[in-house]
mmCIF file of C-alpha atoms in Angstrom:
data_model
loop_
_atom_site.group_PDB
_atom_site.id
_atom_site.type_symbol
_atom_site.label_atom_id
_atom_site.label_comp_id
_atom_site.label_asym_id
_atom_site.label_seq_id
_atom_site.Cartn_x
_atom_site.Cartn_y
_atom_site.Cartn_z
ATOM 1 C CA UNK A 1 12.183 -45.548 -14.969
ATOM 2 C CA UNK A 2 14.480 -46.333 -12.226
ATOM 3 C CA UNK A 3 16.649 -43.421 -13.745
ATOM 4 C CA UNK A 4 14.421 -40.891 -13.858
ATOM 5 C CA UNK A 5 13.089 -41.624 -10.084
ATOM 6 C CA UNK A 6 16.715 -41.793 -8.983
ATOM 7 C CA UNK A 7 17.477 -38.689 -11.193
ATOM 8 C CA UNK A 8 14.437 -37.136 -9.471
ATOM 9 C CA UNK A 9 15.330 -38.198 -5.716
ATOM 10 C CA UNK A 10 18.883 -36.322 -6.339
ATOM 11 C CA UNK A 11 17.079 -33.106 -7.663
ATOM 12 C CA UNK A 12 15.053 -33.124 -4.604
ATOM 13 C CA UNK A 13 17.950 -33.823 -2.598
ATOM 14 C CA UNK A 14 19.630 -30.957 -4.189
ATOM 15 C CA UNK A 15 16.477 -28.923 -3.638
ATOM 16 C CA UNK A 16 16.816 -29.292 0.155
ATOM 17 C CA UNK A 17 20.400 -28.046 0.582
ATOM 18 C CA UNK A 18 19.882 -24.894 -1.722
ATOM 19 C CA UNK A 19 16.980 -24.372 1.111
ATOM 20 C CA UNK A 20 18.609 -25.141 4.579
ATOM 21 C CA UNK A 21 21.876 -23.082 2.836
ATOM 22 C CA UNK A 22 19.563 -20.422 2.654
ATOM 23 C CA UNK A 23 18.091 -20.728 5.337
ATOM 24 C CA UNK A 24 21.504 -20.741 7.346
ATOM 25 C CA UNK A 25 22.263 -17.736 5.339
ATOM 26 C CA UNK A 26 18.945 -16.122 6.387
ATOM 27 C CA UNK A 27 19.783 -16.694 10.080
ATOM 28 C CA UNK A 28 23.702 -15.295 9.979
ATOM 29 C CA UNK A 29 22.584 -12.544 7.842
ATOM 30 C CA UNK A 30 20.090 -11.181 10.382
ATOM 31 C CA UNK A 31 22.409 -11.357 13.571
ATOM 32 C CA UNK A 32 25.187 -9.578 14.098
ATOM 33 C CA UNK A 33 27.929 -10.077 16.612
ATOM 34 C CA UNK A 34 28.688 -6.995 19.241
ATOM 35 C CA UNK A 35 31.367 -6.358 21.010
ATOM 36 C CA UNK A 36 30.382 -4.801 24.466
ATOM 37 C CA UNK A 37 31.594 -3.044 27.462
ATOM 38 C CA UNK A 38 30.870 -4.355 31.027
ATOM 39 C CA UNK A 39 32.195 -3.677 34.328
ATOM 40 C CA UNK A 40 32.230 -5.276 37.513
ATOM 41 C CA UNK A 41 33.304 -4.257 40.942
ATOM 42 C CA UNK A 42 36.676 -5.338 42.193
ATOM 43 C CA UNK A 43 36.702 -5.557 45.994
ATOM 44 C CA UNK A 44 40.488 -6.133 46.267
ATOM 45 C CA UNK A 45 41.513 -2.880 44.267
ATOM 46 C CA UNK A 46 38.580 -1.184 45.249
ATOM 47 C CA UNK A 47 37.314 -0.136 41.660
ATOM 48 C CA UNK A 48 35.329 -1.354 38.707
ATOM 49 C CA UNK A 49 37.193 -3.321 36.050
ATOM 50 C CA UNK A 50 36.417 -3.340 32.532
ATOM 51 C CA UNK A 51 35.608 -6.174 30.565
ATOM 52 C CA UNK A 52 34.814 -6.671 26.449
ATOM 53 C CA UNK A 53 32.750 -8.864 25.683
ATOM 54 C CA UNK A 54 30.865 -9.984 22.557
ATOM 55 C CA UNK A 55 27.211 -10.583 22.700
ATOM 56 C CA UNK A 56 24.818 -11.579 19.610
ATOM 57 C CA UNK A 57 21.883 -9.417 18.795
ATOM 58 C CA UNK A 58 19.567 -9.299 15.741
ATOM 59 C CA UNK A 59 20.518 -6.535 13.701
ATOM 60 C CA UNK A 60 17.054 -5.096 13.506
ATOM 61 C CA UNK A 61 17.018 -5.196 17.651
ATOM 62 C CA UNK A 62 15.606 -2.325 19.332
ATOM 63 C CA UNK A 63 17.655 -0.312 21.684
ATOM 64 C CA UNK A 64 15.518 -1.572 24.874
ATOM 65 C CA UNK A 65 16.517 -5.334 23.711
ATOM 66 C CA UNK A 66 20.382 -4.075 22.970
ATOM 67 C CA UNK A 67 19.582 -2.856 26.554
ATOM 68 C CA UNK A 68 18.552 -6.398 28.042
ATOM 69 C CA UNK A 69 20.316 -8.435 26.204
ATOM 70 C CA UNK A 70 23.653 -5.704 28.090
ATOM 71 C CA UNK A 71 21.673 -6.578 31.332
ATOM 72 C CA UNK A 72 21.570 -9.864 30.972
ATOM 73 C CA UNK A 73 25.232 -10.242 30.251
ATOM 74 C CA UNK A 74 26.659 -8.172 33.149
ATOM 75 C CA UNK A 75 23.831 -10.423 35.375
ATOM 76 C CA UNK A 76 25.955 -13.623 34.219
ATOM 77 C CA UNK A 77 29.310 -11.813 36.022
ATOM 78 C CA UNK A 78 32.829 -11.735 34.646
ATOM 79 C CA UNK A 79 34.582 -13.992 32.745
ATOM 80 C CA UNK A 80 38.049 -13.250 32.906
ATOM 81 C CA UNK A 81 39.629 -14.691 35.574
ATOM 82 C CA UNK A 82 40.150 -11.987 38.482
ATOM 83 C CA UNK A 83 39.128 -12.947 41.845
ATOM 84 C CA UNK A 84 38.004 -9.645 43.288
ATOM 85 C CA UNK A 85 35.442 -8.962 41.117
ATOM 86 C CA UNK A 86 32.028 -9.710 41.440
ATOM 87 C CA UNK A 87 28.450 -10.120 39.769
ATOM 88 C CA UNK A 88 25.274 -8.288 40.514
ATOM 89 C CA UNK A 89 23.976 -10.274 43.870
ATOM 90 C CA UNK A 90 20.232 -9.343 43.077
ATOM 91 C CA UNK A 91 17.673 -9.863 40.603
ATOM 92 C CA UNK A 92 16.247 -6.801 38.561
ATOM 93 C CA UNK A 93 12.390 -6.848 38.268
ATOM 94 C CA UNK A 94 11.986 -4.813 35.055
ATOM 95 C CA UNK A 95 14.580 -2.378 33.040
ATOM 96 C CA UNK A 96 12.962 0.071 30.384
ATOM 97 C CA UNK A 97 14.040 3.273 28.368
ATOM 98 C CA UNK A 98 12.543 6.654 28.059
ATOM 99 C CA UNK A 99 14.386 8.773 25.179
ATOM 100 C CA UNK A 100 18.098 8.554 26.646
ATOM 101 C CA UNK A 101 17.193 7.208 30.240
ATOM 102 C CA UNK A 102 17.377 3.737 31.741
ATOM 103 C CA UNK A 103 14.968 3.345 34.694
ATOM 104 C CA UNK A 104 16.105 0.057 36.152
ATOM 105 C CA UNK A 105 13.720 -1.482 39.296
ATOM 106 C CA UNK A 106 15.591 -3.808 41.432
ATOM 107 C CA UNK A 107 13.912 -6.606 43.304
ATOM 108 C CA UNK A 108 13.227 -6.445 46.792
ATOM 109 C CA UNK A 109 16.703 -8.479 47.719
ATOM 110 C CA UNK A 110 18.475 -5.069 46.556
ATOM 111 C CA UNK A 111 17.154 -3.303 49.672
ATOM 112 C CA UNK A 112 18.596 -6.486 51.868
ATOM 113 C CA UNK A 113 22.800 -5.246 50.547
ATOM 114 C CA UNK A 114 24.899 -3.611 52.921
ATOM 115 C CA UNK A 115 24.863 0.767 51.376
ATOM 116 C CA UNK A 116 28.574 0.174 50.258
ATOM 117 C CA UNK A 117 27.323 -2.698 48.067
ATOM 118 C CA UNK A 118 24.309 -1.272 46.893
ATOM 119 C CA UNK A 119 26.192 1.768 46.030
ATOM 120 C CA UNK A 120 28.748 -0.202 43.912
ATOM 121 C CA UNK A 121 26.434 -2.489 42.167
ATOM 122 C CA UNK A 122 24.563 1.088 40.906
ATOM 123 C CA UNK A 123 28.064 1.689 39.724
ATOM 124 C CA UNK A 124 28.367 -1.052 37.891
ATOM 125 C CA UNK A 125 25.043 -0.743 36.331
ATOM 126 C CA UNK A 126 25.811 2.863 35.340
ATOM 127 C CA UNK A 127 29.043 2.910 33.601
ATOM 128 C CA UNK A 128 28.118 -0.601 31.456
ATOM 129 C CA UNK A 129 24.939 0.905 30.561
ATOM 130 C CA UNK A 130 26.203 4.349 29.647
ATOM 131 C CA UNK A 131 28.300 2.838 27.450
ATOM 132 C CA UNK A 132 25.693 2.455 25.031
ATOM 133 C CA UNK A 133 25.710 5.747 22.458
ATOM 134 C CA UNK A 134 21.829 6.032 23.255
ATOM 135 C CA UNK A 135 21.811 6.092 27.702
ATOM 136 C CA UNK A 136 23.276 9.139 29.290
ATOM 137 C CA UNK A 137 21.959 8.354 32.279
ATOM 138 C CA UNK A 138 20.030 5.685 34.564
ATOM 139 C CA UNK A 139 17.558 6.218 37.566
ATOM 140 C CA UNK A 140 16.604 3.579 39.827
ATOM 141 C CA UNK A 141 13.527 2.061 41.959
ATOM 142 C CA UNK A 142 13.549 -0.972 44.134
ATOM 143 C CA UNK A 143 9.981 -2.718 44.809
ATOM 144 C CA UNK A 144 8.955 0.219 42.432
ATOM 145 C CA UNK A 145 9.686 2.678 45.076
ATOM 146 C CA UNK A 146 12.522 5.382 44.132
ATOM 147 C CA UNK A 147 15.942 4.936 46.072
ATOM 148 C CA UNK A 148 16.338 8.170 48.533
ATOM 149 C CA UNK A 149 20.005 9.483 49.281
ATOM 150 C CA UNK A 150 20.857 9.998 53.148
ATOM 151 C CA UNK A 151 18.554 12.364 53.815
ATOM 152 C CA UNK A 152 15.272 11.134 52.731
ATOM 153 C CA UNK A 153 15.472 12.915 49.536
ATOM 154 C CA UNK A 154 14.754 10.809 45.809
ATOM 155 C CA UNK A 155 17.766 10.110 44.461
ATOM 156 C CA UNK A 156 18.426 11.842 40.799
ATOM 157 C CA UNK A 157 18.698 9.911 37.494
ATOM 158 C CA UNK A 158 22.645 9.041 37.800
ATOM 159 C CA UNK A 159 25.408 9.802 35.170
ATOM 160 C CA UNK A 160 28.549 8.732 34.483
ATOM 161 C CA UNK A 161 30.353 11.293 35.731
ATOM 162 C CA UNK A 162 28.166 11.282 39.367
ATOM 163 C CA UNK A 163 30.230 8.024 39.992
ATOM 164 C CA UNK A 164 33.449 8.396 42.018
ATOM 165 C CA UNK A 165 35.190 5.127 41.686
ATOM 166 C CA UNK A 166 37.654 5.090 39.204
ATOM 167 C CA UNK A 167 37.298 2.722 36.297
ATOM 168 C CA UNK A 168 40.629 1.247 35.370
ATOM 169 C CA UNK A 169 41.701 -0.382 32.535
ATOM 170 C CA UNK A 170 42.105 -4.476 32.265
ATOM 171 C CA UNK A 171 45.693 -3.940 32.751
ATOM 172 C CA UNK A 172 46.286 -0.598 34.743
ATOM 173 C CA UNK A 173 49.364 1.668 35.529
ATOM 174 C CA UNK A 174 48.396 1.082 39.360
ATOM 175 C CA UNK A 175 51.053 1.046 42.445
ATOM 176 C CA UNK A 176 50.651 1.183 46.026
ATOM 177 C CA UNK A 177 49.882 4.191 48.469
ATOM 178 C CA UNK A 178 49.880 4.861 51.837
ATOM 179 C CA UNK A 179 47.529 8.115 52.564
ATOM 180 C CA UNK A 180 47.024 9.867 55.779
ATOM 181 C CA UNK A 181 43.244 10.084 56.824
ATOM 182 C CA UNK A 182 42.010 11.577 59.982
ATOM 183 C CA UNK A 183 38.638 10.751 61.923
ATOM 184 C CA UNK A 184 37.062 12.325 64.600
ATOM 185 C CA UNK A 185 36.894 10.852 68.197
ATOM 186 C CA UNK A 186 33.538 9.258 69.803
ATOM 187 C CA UNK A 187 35.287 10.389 73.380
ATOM 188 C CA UNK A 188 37.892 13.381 73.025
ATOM 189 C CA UNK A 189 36.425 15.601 70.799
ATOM 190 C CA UNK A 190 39.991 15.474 68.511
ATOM 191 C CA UNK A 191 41.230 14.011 64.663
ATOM 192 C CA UNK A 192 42.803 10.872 65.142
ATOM 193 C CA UNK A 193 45.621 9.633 62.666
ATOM 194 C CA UNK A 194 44.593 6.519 60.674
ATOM 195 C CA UNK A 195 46.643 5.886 57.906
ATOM 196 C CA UNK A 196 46.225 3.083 55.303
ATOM 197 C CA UNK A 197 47.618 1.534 52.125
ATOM 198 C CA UNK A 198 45.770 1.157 48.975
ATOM 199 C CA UNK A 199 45.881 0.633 45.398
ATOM 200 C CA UNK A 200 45.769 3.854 43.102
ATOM 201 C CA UNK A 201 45.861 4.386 39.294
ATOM 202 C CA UNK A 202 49.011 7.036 38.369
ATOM 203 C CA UNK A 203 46.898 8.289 36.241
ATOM 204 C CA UNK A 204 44.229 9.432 38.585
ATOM 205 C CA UNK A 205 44.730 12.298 41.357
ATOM 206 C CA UNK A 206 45.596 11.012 44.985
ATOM 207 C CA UNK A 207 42.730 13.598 46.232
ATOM 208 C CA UNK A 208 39.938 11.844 44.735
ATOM 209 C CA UNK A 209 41.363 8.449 46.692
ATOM 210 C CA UNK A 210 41.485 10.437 49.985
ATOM 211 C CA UNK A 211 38.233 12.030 49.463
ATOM 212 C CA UNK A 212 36.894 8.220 48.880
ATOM 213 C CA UNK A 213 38.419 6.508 51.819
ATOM 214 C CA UNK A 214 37.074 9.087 53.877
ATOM 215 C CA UNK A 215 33.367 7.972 52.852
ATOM 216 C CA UNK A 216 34.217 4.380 53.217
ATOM 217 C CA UNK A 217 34.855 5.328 57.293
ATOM 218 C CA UNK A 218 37.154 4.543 59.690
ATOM 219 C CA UNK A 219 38.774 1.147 59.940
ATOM 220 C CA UNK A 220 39.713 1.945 64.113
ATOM 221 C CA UNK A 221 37.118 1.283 66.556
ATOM 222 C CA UNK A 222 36.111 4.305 68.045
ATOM 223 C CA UNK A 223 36.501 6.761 65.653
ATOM 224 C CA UNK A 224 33.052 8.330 63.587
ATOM 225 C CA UNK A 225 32.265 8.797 59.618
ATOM 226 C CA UNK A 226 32.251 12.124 58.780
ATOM 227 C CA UNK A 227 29.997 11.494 55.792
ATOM 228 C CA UNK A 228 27.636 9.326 54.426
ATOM 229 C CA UNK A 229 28.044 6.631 52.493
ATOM 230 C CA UNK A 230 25.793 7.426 49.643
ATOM 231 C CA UNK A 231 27.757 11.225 49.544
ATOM 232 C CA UNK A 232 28.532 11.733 45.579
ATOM 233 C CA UNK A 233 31.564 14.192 44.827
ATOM 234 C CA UNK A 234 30.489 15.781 41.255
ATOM 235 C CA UNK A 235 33.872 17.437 41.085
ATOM 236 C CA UNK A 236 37.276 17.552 42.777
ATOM 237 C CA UNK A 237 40.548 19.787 41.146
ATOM 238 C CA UNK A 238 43.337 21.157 42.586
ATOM 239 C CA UNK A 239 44.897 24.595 40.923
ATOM 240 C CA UNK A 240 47.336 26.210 42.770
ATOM 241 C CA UNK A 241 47.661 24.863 45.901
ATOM 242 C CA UNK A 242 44.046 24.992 46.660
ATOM 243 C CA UNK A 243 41.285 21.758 46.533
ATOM 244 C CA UNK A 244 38.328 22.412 45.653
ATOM 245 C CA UNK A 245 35.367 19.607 46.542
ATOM 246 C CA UNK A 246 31.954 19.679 44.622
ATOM 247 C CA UNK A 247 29.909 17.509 46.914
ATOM 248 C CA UNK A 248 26.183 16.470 46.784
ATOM 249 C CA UNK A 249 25.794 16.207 50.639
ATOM 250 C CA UNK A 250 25.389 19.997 52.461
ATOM 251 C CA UNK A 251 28.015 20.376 55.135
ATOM 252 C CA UNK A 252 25.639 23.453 56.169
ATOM 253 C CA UNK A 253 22.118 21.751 57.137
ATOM 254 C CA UNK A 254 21.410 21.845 60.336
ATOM 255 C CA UNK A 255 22.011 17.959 61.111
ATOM 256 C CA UNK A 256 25.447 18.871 61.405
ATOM 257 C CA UNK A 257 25.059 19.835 64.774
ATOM 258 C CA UNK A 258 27.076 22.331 66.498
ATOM 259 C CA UNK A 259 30.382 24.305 65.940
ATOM 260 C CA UNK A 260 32.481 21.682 67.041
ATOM 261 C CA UNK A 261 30.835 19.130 65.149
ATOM 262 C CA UNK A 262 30.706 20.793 62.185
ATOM 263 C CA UNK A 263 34.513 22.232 62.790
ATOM 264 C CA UNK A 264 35.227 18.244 63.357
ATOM 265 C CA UNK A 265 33.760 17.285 59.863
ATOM 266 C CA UNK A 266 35.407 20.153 57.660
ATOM 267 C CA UNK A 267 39.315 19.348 58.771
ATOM 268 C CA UNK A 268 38.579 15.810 58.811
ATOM 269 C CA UNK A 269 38.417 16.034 55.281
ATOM 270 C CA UNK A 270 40.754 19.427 55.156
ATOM 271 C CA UNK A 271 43.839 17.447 57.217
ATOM 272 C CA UNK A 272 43.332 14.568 54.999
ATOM 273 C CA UNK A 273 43.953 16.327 51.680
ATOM 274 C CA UNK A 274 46.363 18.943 53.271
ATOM 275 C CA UNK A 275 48.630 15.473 53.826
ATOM 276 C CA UNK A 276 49.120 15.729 49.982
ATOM 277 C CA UNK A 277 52.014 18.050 49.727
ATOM 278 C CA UNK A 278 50.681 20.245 46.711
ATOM 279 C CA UNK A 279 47.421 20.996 49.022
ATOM 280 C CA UNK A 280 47.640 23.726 50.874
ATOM 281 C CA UNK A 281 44.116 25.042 51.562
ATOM 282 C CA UNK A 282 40.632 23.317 50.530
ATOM 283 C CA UNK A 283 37.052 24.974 49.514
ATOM 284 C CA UNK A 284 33.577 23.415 49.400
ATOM 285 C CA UNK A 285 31.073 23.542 47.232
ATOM 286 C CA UNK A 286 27.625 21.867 47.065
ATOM 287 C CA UNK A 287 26.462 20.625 43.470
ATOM 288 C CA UNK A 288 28.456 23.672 41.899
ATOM 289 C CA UNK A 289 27.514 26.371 44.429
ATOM 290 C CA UNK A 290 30.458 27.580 46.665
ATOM 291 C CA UNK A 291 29.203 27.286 50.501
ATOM 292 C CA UNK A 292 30.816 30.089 52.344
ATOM 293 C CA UNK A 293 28.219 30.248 55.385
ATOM 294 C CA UNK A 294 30.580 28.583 58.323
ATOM 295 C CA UNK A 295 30.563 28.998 61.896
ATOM 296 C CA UNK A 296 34.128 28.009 62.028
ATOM 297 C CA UNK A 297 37.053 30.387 63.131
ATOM 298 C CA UNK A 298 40.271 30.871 60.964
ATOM 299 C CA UNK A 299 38.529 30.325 57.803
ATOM 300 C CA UNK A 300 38.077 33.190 54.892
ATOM 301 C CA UNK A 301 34.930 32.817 52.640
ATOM 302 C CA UNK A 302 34.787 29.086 53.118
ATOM 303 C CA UNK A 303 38.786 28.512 52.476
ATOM 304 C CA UNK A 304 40.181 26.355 55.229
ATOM 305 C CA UNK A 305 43.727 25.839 55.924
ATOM 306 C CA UNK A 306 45.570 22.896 57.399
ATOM 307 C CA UNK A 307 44.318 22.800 61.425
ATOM 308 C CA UNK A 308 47.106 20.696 63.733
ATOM 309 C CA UNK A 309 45.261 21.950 67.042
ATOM 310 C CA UNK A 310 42.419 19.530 66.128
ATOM 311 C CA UNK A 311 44.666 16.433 65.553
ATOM 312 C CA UNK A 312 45.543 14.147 68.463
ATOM 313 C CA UNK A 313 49.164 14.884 69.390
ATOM 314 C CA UNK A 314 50.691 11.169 70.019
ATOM 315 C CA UNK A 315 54.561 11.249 71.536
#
């Protein structure tokens, strides 16, 4: 008798472990590990960083959860050791997906960040998301109100390739720069000289870093931004000797001001690149169409030329 109890108490025993094995088995075989893409803005280079990361998701999950559970990873910030970067600083209210569109609605602390921050955390949130083989693109509310650019106007889903900043790699080909940047005056009415070093990727044209100091502003007192921060350049190439800008902000509207204002603006940004010696002349154009319309002398059909009578002569 006490056999067949103890025989009996092993069989259940044995009973048990085929279960929890199972069980365990159950649980591994319906999660999957997944390696991920994140990327977080470094404020000593300047640029987002990439970082791989694995994350586990249920292999039956839904693109929206693949979507959160993304979210909720680049929300925790980096993990590699790199002291310039940094985590998203606000809470996001509610993230859903419409066929190949993230529509992310940021919390009311978003609108309380500084435009250059706001404009790199959407950075962030854009190239980690598009990452995914099912977002192209990601449009964005805050307090369920849709973001407006500069001039009042709702901002556009944004893509990958609307984002300026260049995305290195953990360990880039980067070396140091100095570029040549003029500003206009707040008292003479000339382009003053400011020149300052950064951090550059070989890899990546030195016109694309001018054009984006030049939206960051001036670092001297007493000089004005020629554009605003928000401005997104959809395109910028240089073919034989001549840059050419796609830009979303219209250096035509009438809040330009006058001739000289206007004139101030153009070789700000002209002067700048023609300090790049294979830049000889620069064209504009607005979301792909070629602005030609300028009331500035010595310019043919919206080409513009390198202009040293604007630029503060210093001894």
């Amino acid at each position: 008798m006490k056999q067949t109890i103890r025989l009996l108490g092993i069989s259940l025993l044995a009973l048990c472990m085929l279960v929890l094995t199972g069980c365990e088995l159950n649980i591994k075989q319906s999660s999957s590990s997944q390696k991920i893409k994140l990327y977080f803005y470094d404020e000593h280079q300047s640029t987002l960083i990439m970082e791989e990361r694995a994350i586990d998701l249920p292999k039956d999950a839904s693109k929206e959860k693949t979507m959160l559970a993304v979210l909720d990873a680049l929300a925790k910030g980096p993990q590699v050791n790199n002291q310039g970067t940094r985590p998203i600083l606000f809470n996001i209210d509610q993230a859903i997906l419409k066929e190949r569109t993230a529509y992310i609605n940021f919390s009311t602390a978003y609108n309380t960040l500084d435009v250059p921050t706001q404009i790199t955390h959407r950075a962030m949130l854009v190239y980690t998301l598009t990452e995914l083989d099912f977002i192209d693109k990601v449009e964005f509310q805050a307090n369920d109100i849709p973001l407006v650019n500069s001039n009042g106007d709702k901002m556009d889903a944004v893509e990958r390739k609307d984002i300026l900043i260049n995305v290195l790699n953990p360990t880039p080909p980067t070396s140091s720069q100095i570029v040549t940047l003029y500003f206009p005056s707040n008292t003479d009415g000339l382009l003053h000289k400011e020149q300052r070093e950064i951090r550059v990727n070989n890899n990546t044209p030195l016109e694309e870093y001018v054009i984006a100091e030049l939206i960051k502003g001036p670092m001297t007192e007493g000089l004005s931004s020629i554009l605003p921060a928000d401005t997104k350049v959809n395109d910028i190439k240089t073919q034989d000797g001549v840059c050419q800008i796609d830009l979303s902000y219209d250096l035509q509207i009438p809040q330009v001001g006058n001739t000289v204002r206007e004139e101030l603006i153009i070789y700000s940004m002209v002067d700048s690149l023609t300090e790049i010696s294979k830049i000889q002349k620069v064209n504009f154009l607005k979301d792909g169409k070629k602005q030609t319309e300028f009331n500035i002398p010595n310019q043919s059909g919206g080409v513009f030329e390198r202009n040293e009578e604007l630029i503060l002569q210093t001894p």
